Protein backbone atom coordinates (compact mmCIF):
# COMPACT_ATOMS: atom_id res chain seq x y z
CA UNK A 1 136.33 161.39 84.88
CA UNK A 2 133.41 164.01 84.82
CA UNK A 3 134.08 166.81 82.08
CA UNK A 4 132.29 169.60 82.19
CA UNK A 5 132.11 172.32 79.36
CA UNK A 6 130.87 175.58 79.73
CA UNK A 7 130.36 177.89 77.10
CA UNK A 8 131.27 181.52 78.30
CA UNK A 9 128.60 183.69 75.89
CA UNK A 10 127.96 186.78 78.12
CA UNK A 11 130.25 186.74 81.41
CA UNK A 12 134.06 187.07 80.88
CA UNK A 13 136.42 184.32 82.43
CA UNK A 14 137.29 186.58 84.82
CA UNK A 15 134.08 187.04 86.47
CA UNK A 16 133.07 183.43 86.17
CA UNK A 17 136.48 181.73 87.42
CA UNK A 18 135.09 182.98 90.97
CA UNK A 19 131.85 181.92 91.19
CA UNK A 20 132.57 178.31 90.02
CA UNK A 21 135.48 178.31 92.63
CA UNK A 22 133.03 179.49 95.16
CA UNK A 23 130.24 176.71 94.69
CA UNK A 24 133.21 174.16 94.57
CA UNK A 25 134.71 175.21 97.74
CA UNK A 26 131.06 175.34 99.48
CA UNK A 27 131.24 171.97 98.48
CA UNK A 28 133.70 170.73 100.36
CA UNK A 29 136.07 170.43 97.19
CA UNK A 30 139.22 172.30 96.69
CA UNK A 31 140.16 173.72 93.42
CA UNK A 32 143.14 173.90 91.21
CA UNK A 33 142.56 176.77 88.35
CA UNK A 34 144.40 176.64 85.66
CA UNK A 35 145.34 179.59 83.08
CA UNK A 36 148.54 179.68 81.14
CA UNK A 37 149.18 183.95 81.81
CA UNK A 38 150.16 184.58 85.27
CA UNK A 39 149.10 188.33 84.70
CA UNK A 40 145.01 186.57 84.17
CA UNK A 41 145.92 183.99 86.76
CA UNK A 42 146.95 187.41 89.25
CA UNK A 43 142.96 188.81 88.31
CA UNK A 44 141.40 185.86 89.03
CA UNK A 45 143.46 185.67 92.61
CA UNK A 46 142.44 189.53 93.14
CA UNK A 47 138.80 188.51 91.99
CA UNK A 48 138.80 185.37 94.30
CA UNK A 49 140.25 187.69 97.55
CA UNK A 50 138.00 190.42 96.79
CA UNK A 51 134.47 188.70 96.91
CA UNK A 52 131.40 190.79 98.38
CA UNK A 53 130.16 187.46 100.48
CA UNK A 54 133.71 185.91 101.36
CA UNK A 55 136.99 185.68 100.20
CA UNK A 56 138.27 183.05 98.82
CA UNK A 57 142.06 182.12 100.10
CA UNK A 58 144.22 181.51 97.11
CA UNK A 59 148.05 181.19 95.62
CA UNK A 60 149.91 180.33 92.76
CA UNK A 61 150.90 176.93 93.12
CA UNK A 62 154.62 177.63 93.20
CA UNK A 63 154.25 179.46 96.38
CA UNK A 64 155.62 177.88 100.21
CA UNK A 65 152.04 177.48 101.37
CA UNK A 66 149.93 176.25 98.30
CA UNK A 67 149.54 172.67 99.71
CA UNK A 68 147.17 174.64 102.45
CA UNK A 69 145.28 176.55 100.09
CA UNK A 70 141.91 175.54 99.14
CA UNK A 71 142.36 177.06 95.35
CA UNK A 72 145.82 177.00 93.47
CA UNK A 73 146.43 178.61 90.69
CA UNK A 74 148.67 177.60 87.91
CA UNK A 75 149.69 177.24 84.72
CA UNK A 76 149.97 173.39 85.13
CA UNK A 77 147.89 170.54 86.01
CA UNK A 78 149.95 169.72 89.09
CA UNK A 79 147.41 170.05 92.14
CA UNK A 80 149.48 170.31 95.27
CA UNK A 81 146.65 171.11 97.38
CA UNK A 82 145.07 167.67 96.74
CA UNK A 83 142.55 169.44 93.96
CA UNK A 84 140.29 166.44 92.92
CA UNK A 85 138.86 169.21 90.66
CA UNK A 86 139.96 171.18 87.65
CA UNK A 87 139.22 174.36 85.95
CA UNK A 88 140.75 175.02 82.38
CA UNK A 89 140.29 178.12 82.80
CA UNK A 90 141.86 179.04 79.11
CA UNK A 91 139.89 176.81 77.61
CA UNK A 92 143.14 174.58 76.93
CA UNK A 93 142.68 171.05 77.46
CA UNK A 94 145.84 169.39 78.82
CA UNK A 95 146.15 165.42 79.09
CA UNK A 96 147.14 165.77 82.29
CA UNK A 97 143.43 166.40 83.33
CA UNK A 98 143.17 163.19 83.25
CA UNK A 99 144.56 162.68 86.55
CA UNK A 100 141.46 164.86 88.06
CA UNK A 101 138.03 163.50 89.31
CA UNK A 102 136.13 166.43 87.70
CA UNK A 103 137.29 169.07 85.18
CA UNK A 104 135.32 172.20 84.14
CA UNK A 105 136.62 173.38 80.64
CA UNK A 106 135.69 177.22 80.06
CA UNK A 107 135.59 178.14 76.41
CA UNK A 108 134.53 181.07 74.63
CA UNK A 109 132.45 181.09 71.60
CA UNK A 110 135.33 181.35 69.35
CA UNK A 111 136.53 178.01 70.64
CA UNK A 112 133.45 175.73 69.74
CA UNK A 113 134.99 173.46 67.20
CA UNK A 114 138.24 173.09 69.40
CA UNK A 115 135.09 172.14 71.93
CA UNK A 116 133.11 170.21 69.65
CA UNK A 117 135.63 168.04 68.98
CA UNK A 118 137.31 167.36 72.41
CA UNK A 119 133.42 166.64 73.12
CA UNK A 120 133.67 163.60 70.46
CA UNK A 121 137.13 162.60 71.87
CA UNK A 122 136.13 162.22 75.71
CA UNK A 123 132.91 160.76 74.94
CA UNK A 124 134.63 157.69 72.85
CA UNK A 125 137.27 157.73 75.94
CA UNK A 126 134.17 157.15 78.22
CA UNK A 127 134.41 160.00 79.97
CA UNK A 128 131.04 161.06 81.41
CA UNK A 129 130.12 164.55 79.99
CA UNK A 130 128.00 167.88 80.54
CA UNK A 131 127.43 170.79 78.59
CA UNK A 132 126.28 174.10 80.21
CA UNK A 133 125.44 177.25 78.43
CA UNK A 134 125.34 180.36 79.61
CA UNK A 135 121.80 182.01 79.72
CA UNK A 136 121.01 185.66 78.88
CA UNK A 137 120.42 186.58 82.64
CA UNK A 138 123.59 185.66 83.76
CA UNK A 139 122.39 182.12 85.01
CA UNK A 140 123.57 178.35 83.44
CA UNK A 141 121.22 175.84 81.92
CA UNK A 142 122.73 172.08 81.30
CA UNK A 143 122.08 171.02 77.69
CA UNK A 144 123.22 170.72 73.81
């Protein structure tokens, strides 16, 4: 499994939910986002619908059409729309990732050590890792 962490040290969650959903679904993947407060999991689906370059067709995953969605969102890690990838949106890491190709874990900078030391767990599981930070434009940079 491919873990990705990305620090969120400028942009809120809410603004950068959407633009990793977008470069996932221009790449052919579909998305399953996951947030345990369905009021922040409600902005991100207002965020994802109300895009300046395209919408972004979304649902909660306990809805009668989220198989045919291209992003779920939920507060589990049940992708019903076939999601091979992952967003922790809350920063929460959930065993059940596990099940996913990739996962993107989104943590503020109050959440480093929590971080830091899922880092030192997935790496011993094998788990091939990435860390991007957040640069002072707006734009992410891979690296320690």
């Amino acid at each position: 499994m491919q873990v990705d962490f990305y620090q969120l040290a400028r942009d809120p969650v809410e603004r950068v939910v959407p633009l990793i959903a977008a470069k996932a679904i221009e790449g052919g993947s579909r998305v399953l986002i996951v947030h345990g407060d369905k009021d922040t999991r409600a902005v991100f689906s207002e965020a994802l619908w109300a895009r300046e370059a395209a919408f972004l067709a979304n649902g909660e995953a306990d809805a009668a059409h989220a198989p045919r969605q291209p992003v779920l969102l939920s507060g589990e890690c049940e992708a019903a729309n076939g999601a091979a990838l992952a967003l922790a949106a809350d920063g929460i890491w959930r065993e059940e990732f596990g099940t996913f190709a990739r996962v993107i874990l989104l943590f503020p900078p109050e959440q480093t050590e929590a971080a830091r030391a899922l880092w030192t767990r997935l790496g011993g599981e094998g788990h091939a890792l990435r860390i991007f930070k957040q640069q002072e434009g707006g734009s992410w940079r891979e690296g320690r």
